[in-house]
mmCIF file of C-alpha atoms and ligand atoms in Angstrom:
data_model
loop_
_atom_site.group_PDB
_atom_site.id
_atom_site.type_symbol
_atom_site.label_atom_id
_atom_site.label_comp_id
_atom_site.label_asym_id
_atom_site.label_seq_id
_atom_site.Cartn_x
_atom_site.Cartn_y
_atom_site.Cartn_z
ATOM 1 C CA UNK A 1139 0.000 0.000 0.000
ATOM 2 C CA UNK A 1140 1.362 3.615 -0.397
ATOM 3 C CA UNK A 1141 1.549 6.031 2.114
ATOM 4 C CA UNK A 1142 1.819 9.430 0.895
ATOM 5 C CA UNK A 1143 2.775 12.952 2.973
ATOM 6 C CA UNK A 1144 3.084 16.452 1.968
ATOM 7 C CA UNK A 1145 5.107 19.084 3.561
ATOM 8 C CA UNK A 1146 5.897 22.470 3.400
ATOM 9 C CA UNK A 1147 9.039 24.515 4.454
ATOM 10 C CA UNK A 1148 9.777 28.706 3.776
ATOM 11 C CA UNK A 1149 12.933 30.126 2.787
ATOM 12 C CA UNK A 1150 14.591 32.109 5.252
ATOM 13 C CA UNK A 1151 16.645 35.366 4.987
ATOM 14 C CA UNK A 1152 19.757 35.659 6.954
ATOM 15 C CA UNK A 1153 20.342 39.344 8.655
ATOM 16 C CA UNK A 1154 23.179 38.412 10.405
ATOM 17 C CA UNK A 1155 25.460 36.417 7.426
ATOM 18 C CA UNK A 1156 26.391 32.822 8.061
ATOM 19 C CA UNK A 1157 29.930 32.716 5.635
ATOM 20 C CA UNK A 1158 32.203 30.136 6.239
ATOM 21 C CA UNK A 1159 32.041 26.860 8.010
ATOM 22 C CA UNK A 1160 34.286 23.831 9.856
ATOM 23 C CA UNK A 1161 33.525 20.267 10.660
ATOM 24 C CA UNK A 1162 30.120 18.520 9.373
ATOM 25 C CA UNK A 1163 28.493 22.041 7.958
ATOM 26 C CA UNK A 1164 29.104 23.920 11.801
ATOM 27 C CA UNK A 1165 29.044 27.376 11.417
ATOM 28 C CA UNK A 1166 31.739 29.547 12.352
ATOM 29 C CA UNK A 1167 29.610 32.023 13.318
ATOM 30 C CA UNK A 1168 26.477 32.426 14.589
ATOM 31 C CA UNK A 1169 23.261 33.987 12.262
ATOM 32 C CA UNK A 1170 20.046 35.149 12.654
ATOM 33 C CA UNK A 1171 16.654 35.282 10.082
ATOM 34 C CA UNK A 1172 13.691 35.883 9.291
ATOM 35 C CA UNK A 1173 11.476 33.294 8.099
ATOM 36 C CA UNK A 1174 9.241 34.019 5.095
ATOM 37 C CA UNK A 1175 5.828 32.863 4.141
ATOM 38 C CA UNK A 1176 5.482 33.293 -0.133
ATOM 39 C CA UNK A 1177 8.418 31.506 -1.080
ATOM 40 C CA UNK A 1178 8.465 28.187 0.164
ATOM 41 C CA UNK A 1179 9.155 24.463 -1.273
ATOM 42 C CA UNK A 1180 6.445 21.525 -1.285
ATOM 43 C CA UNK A 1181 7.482 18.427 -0.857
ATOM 44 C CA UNK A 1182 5.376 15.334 -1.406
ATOM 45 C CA UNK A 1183 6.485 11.668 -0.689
ATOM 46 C CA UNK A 1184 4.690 8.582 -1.549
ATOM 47 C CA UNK A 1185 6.337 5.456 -0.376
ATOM 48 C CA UNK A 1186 5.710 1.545 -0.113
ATOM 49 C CA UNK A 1187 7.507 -1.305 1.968
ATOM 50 C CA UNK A 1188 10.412 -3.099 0.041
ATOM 51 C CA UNK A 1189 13.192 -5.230 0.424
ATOM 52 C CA UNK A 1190 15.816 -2.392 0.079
ATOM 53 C CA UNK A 1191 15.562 1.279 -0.520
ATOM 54 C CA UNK A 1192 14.892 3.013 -3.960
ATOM 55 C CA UNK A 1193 14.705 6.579 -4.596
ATOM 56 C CA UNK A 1194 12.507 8.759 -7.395
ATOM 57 C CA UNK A 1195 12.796 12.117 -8.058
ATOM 58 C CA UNK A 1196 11.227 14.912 -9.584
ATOM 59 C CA UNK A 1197 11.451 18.276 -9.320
ATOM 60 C CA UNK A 1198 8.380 20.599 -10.715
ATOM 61 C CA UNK A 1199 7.392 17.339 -12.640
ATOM 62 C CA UNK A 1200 10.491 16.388 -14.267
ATOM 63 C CA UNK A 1201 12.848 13.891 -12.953
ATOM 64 C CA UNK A 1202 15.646 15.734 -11.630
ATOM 65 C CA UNK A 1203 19.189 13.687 -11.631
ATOM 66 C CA UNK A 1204 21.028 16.061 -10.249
ATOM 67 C CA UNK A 1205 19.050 17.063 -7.154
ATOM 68 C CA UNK A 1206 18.437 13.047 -6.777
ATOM 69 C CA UNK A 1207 22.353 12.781 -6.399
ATOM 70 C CA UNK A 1208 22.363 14.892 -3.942
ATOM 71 C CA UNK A 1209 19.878 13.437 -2.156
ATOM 72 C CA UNK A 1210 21.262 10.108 -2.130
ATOM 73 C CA UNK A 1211 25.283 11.637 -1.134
ATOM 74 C CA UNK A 1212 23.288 13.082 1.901
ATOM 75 C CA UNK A 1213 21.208 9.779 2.787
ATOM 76 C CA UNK A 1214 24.384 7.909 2.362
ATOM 77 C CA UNK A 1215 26.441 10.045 4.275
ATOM 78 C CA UNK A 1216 24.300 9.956 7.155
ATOM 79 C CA UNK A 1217 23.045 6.726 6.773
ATOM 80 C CA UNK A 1218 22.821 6.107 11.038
ATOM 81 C CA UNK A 1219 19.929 8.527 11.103
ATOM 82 C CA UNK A 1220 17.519 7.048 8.554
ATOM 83 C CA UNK A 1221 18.050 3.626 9.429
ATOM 84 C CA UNK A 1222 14.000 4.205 9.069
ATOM 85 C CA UNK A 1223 14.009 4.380 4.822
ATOM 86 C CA UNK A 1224 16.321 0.667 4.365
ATOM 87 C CA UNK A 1225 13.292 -0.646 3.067
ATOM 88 C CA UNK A 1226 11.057 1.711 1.531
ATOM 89 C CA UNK A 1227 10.689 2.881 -1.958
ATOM 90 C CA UNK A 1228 10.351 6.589 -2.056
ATOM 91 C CA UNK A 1229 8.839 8.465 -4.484
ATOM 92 C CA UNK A 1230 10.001 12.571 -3.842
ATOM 93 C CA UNK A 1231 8.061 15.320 -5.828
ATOM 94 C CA UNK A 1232 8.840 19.038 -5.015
ATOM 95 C CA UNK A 1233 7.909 22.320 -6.016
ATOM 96 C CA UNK A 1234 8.873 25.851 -5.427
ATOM 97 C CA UNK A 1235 6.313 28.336 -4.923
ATOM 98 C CA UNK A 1236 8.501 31.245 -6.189
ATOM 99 C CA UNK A 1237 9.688 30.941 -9.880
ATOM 100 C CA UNK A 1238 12.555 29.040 -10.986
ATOM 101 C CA UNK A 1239 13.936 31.871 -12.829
ATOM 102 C CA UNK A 1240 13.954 34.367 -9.690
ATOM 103 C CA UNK A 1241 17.654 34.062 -8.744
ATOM 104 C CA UNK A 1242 15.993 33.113 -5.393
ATOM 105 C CA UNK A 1243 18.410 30.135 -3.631
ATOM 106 C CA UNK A 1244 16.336 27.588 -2.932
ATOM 107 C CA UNK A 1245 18.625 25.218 -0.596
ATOM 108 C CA UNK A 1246 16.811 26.244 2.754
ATOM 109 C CA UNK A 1247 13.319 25.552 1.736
ATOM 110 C CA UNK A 1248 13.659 22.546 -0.365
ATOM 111 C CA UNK A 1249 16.376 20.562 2.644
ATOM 112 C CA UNK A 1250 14.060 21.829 4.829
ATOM 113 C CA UNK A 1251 10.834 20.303 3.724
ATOM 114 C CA UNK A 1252 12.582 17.214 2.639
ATOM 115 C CA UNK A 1253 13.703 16.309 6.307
ATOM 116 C CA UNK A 1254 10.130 17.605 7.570
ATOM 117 C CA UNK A 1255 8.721 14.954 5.108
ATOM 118 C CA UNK A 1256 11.319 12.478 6.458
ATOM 119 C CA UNK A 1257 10.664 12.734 9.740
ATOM 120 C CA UNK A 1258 6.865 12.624 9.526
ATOM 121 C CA UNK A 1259 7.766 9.017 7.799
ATOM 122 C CA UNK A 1260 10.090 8.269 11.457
ATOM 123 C CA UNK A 1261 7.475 9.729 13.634
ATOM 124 C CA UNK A 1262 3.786 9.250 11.678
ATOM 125 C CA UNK A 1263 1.727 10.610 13.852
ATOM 126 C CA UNK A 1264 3.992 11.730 16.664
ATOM 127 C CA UNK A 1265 4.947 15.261 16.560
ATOM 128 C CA UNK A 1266 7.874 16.163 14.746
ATOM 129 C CA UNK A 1267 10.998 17.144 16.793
ATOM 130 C CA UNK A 1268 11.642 20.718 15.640
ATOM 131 C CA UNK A 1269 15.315 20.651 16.996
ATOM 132 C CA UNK A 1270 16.324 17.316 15.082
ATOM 133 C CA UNK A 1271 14.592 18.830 12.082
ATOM 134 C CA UNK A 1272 17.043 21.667 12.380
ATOM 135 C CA UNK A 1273 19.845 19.632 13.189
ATOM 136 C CA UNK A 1274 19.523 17.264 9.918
ATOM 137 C CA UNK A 1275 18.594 20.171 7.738
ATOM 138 C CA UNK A 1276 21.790 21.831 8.649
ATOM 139 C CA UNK A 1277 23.580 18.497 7.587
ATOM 140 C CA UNK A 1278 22.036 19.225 4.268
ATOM 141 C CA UNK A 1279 22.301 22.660 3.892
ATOM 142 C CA UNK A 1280 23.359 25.510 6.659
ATOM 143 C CA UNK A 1281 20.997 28.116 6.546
ATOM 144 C CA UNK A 1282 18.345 25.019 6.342
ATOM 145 C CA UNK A 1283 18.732 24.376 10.327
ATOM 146 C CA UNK A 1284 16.900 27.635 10.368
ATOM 147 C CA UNK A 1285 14.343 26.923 8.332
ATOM 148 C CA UNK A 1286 12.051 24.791 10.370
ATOM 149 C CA UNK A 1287 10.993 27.466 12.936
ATOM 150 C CA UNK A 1288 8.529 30.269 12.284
ATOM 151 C CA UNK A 1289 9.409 34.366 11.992
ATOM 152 C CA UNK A 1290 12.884 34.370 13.052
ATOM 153 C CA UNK A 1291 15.659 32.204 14.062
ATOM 154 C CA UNK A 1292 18.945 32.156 15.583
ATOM 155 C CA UNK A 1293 21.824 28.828 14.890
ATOM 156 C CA UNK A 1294 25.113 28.837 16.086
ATOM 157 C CA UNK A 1295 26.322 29.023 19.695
ATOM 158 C CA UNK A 1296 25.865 32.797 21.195
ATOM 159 C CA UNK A 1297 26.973 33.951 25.087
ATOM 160 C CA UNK A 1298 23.635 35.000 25.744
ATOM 161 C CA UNK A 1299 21.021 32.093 24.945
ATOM 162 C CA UNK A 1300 22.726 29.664 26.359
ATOM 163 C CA UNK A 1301 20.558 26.877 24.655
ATOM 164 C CA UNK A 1302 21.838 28.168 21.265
ATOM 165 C CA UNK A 1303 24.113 25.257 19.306
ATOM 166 C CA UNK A 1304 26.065 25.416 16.565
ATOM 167 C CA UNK A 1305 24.324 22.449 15.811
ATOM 168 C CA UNK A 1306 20.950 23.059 15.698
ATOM 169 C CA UNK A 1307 19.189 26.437 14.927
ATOM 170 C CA UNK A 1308 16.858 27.859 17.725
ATOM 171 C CA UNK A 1309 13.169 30.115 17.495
ATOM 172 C CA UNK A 1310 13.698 33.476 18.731
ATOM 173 C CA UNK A 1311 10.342 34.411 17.561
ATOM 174 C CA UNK A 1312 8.742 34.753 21.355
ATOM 175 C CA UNK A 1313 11.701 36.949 22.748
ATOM 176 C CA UNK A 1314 11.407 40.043 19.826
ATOM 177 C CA UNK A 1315 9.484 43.105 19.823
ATOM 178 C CA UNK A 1316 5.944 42.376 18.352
ATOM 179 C CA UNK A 1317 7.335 45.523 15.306
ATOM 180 C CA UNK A 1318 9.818 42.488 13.532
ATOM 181 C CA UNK A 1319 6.837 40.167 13.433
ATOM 182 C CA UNK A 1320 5.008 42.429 10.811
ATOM 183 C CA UNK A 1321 8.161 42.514 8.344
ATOM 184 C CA UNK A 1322 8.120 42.629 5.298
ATOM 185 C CA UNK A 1323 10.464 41.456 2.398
ATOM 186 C CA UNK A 1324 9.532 42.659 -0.973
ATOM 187 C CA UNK A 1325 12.830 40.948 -2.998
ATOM 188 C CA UNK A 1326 13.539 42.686 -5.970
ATOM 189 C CA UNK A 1327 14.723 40.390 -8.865
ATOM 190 C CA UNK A 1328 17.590 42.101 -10.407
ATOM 191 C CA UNK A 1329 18.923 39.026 -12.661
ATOM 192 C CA UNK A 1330 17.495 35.431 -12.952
ATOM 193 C CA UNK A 1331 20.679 33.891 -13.589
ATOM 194 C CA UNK A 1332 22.668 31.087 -12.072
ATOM 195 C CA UNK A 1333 24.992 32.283 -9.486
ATOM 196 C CA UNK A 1334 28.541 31.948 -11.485
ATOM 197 C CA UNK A 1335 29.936 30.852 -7.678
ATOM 198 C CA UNK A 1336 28.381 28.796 -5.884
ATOM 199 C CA UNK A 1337 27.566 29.444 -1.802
ATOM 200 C CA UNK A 1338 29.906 26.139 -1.542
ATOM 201 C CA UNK A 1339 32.298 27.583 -2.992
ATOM 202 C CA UNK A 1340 32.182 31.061 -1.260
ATOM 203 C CA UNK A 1341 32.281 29.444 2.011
ATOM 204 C CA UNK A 1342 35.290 27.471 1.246
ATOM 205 C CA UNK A 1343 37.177 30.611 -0.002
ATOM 206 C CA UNK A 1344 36.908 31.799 3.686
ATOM 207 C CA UNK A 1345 39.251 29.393 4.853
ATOM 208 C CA UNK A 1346 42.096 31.345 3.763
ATOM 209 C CA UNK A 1347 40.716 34.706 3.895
ATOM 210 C CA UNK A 1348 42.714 37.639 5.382
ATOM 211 C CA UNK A 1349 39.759 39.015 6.852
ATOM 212 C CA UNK A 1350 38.146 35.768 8.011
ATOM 213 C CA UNK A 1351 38.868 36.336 12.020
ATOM 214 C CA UNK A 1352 37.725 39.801 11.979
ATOM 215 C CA UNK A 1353 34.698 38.661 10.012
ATOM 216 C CA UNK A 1354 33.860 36.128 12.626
ATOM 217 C CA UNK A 1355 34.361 38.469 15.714
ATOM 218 C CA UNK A 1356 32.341 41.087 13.985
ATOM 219 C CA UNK A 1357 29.072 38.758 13.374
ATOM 220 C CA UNK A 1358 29.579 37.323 17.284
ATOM 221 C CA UNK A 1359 28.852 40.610 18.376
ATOM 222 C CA UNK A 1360 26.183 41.980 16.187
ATOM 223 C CA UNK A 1361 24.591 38.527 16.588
ATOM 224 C CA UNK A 1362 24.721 39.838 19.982
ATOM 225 C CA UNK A 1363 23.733 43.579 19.863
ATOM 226 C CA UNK A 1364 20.760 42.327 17.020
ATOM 227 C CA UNK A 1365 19.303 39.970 19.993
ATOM 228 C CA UNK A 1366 19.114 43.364 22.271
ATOM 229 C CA UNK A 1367 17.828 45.470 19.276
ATOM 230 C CA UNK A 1368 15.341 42.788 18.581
ATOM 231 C CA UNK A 1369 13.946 42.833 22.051
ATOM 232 C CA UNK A 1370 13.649 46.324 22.379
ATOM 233 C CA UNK A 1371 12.688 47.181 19.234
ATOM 234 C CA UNK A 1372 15.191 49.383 17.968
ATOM 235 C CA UNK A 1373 14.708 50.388 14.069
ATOM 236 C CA UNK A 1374 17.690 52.151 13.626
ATOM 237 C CA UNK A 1375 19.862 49.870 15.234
ATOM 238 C CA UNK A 1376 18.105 47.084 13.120
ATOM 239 C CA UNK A 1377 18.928 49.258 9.834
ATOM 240 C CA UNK A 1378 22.437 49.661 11.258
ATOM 241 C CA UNK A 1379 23.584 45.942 11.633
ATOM 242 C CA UNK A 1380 21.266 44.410 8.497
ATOM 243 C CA UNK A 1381 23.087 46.746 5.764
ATOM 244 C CA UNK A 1382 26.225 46.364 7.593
ATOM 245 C CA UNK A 1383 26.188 42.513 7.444
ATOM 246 C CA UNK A 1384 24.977 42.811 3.905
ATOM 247 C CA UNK A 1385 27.844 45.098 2.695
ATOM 248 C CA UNK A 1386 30.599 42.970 4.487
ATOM 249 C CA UNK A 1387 29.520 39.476 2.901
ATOM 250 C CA UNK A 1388 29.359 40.609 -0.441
ATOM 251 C CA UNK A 1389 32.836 42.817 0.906
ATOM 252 C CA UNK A 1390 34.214 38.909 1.995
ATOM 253 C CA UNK A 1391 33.465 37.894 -2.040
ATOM 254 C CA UNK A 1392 35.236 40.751 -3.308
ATOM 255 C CA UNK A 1393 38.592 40.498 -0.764
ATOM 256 C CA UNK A 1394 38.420 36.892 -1.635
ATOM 257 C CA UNK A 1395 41.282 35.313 -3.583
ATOM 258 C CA UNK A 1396 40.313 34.759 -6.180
ATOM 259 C CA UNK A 1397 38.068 37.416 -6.050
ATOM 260 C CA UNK A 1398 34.340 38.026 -7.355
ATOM 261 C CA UNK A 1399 31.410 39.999 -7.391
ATOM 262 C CA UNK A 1400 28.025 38.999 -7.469
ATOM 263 C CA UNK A 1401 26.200 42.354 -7.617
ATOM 264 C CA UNK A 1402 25.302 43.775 -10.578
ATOM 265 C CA UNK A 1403 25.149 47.536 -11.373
ATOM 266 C CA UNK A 1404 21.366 47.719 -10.651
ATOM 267 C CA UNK A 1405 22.219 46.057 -7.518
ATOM 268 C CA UNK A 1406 23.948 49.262 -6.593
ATOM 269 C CA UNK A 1407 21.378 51.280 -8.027
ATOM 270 C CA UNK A 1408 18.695 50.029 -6.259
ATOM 271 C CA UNK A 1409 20.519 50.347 -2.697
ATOM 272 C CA UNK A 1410 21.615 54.040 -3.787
ATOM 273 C CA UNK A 1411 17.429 54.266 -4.561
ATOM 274 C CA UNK A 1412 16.680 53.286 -0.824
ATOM 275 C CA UNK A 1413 19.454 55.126 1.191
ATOM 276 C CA UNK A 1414 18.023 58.559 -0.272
ATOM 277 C CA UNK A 1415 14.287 57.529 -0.094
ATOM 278 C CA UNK A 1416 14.792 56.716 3.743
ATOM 279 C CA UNK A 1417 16.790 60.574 3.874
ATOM 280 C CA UNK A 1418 13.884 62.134 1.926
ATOM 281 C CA UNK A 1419 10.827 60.338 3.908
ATOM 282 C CA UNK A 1420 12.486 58.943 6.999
ATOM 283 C CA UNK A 1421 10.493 55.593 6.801
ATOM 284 C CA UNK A 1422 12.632 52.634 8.669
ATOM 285 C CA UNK A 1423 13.028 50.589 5.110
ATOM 286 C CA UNK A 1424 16.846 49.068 4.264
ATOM 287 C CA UNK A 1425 18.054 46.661 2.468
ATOM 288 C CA UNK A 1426 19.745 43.033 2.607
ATOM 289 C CA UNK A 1427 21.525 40.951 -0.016
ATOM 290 C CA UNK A 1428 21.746 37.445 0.219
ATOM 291 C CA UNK A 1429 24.633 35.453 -1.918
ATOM 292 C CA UNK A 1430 23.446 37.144 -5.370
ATOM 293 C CA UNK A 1431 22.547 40.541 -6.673
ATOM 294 C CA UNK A 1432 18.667 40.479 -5.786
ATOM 295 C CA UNK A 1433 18.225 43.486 -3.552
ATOM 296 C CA UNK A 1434 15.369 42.278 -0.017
ATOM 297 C CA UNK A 1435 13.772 45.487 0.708
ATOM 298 C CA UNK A 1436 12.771 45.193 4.783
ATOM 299 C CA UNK A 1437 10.122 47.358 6.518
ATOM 300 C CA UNK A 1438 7.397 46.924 8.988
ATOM 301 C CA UNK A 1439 4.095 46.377 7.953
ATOM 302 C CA UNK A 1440 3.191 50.334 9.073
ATOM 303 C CA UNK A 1441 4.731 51.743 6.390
ATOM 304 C CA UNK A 1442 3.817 49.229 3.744
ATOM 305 C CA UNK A 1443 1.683 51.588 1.406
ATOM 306 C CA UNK A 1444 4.365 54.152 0.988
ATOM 307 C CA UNK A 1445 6.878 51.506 0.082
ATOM 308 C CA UNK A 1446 4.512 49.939 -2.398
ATOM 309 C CA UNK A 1447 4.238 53.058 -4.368
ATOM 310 C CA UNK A 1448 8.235 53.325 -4.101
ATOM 311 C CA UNK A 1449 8.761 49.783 -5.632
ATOM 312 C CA UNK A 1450 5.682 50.490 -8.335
ATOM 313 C CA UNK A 1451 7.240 53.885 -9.403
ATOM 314 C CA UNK A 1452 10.954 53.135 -8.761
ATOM 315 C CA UNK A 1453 12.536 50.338 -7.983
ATOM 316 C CA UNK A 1454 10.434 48.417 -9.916
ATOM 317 C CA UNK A 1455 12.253 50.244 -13.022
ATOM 318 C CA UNK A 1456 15.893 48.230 -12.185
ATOM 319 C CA UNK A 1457 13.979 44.964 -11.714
ATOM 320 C CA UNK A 1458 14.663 41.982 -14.373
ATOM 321 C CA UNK A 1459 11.311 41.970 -16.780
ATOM 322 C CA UNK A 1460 9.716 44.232 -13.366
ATOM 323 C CA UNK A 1461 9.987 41.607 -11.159
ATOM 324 C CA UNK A 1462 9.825 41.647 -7.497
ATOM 325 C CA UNK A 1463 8.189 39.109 -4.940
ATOM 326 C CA UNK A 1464 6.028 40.164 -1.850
ATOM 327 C CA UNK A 1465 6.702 38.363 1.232
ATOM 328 C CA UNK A 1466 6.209 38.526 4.796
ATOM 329 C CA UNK A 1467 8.169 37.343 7.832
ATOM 330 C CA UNK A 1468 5.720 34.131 8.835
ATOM 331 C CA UNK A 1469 3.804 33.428 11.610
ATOM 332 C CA UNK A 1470 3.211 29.922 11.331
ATOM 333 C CA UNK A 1471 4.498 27.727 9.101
HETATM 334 O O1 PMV B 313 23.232 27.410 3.445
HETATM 335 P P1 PMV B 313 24.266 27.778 2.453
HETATM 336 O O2 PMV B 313 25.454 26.878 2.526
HETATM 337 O O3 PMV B 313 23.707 27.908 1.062
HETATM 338 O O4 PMV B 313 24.864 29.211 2.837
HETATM 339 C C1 PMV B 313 24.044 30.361 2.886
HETATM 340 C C2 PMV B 313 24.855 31.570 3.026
HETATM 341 C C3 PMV B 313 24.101 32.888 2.904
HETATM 342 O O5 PMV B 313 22.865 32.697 2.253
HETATM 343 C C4 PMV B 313 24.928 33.849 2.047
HETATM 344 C C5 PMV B 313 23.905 33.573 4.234
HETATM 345 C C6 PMV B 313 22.928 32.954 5.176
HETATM 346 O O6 PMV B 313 23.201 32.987 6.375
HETATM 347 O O7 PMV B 313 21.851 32.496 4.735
#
């Protein structure tokens, strides 16, 4: 007979930058995001009893070899904690809800919501343990561990939550000032392309980087400071670390060696656009860039018409074809 389960995980956008890693994917600093609602990856399994595992998959209804190697390296390499799949055929469809052209990374939801779907296959009608979730997401894909929580997240091992791990990613949604929880992330599409290096490979290329212990120190303590501006609510401080930590990863790329840029000259545009509409109106918008040149445009929900009209009649203007995606920081998932 086959069982069948569907799952669904959110992307998540990082304001304090996980960049660069040790060990079995352990950060070597810790990060903090929001979780987003819009863009998210379904994940459906059907599976049947067998006499040894065998894996399908397809990917927006195509089978997808390369995402099913990766699947299998992972299963393989962590073989001790799915002792649960040896015999079961699996059948793995996913989708993405945001377009496949968007430039959008799609790592975090798409680990995510296969270890959700996973686990619901361990634990059937048990509840899922949130903290394992995180733990083997993060063995798939780092910024994954913080996927499984709702509205925003903290992984990696910080002074002052002493349950924080850099093995597991922890909610912080119940300790921030109800303002974060009405976030918005419009994400403004500047190019669709492949990234021409990979977050791998950007990563790696902090092993030998001249910067990398400053780097490190620097996030520890704006990890820190962003938990106090969180709580209390600060805007400005917000502003103040999120384009900070933006600026120095894509900084990290470009002091690399070799070096590279991933921003493209609307990229710069676009931020130039912001900094002078938040001078002009005063509105607490900024900006944060993930690993690509797509600009996230953050603001709480009371300010939400005036930035509409600013995307609609500006920014809107540097977009690839117009493009942008609404999101919110969630509240469930
Ligand atoms: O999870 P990875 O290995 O794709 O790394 C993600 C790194 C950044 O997206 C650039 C930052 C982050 O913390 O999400």
């Amino acid at each position: 007979m086959n069982n069948q389960i569907i799952k669904r995980s959110p992307s998540n956008i990082a304001i304090v930058k996980y960049w660069g890693k040790h060990g079995t994917q352990l950060p070597n600093n810790p990060s903090i995001s929001f979780t987003l609602s819009n863009c998210f990856t379904e994940t459906k399994i059907t599976y049947s009893e067998n006499e040894s595992m065998s894996l399908e998959f397809y990917f927006e209804g195509k089978e997808n070899p390369a995402f099913k190697a990766k699947i299998e390296k992972y299963l393989n390499e962590n073989r001790r904690y799915f002792s649960f799949l040896n015999n079961l055929d699996l059948k793995i469809e996913s989708y993405n809800s945001f377009p496949h052209s968007s430039g959008i990374a799609s790592s975090a939801s798409s680990m995510s919501a296969l270890i959700m779907c996973l686990l619901e296959i361990k634990y059937k009608d048990a509840k899922i343990d949130l903290r394992e979730a995180s733990y083997l997401s993060r063995l798939a894909s780092g910024s994954a561990a913080r996927s499984v929580y709702p509205t925003m997240t903290l992984w990696g091992k910080t002074p002052s939550l002493p349950d924080s791990s850099d093995e597991y990613a922890i909610p912080i949604g119940e300790m921030i000032n109800p303002v974060f929880k009405t976030y918005h992330d419009s994400i403004l599409i500047v190019s669709s392309k492949e990234k021409s290096v990979s977050s791998r490979a950007g990563h790696s290329l902090m092993d030998n980087h001249p910067m990398a212990k400053n780097r490190y120190a620097t996030a520890r303590k704006n990890t820190e400071d962003l938990l106090t501006i969180l709580k209390q609510g600060d805007l400005e401080g917000f502003i103040r670390i999120t384009e900070s930590e933006a600026n120095q990863l894509h900084d990290l790329m470009s002091t690399s060696t070799p070096s590279y840029t991933l921003k493209e000259p609307n990229t710069i545009r676009i931020i130039d656009e912001i900094l002078n509409f938040r001078k002009d109106t005063g509105l607490p918008v900024c900006y944060t860039l993930d690993a690509g040149p797509n600009v996230h445009l953050l603001y709480p929900d009371s300010c939400s018409k005036e930035i509409h009209t600013f995307i609609e009649e500006t920014l809107k203007n540097y977009c690839f074809d117009n493009k942008y995606i609404d999101d919110i920081v969630s509240s469930n998932n």
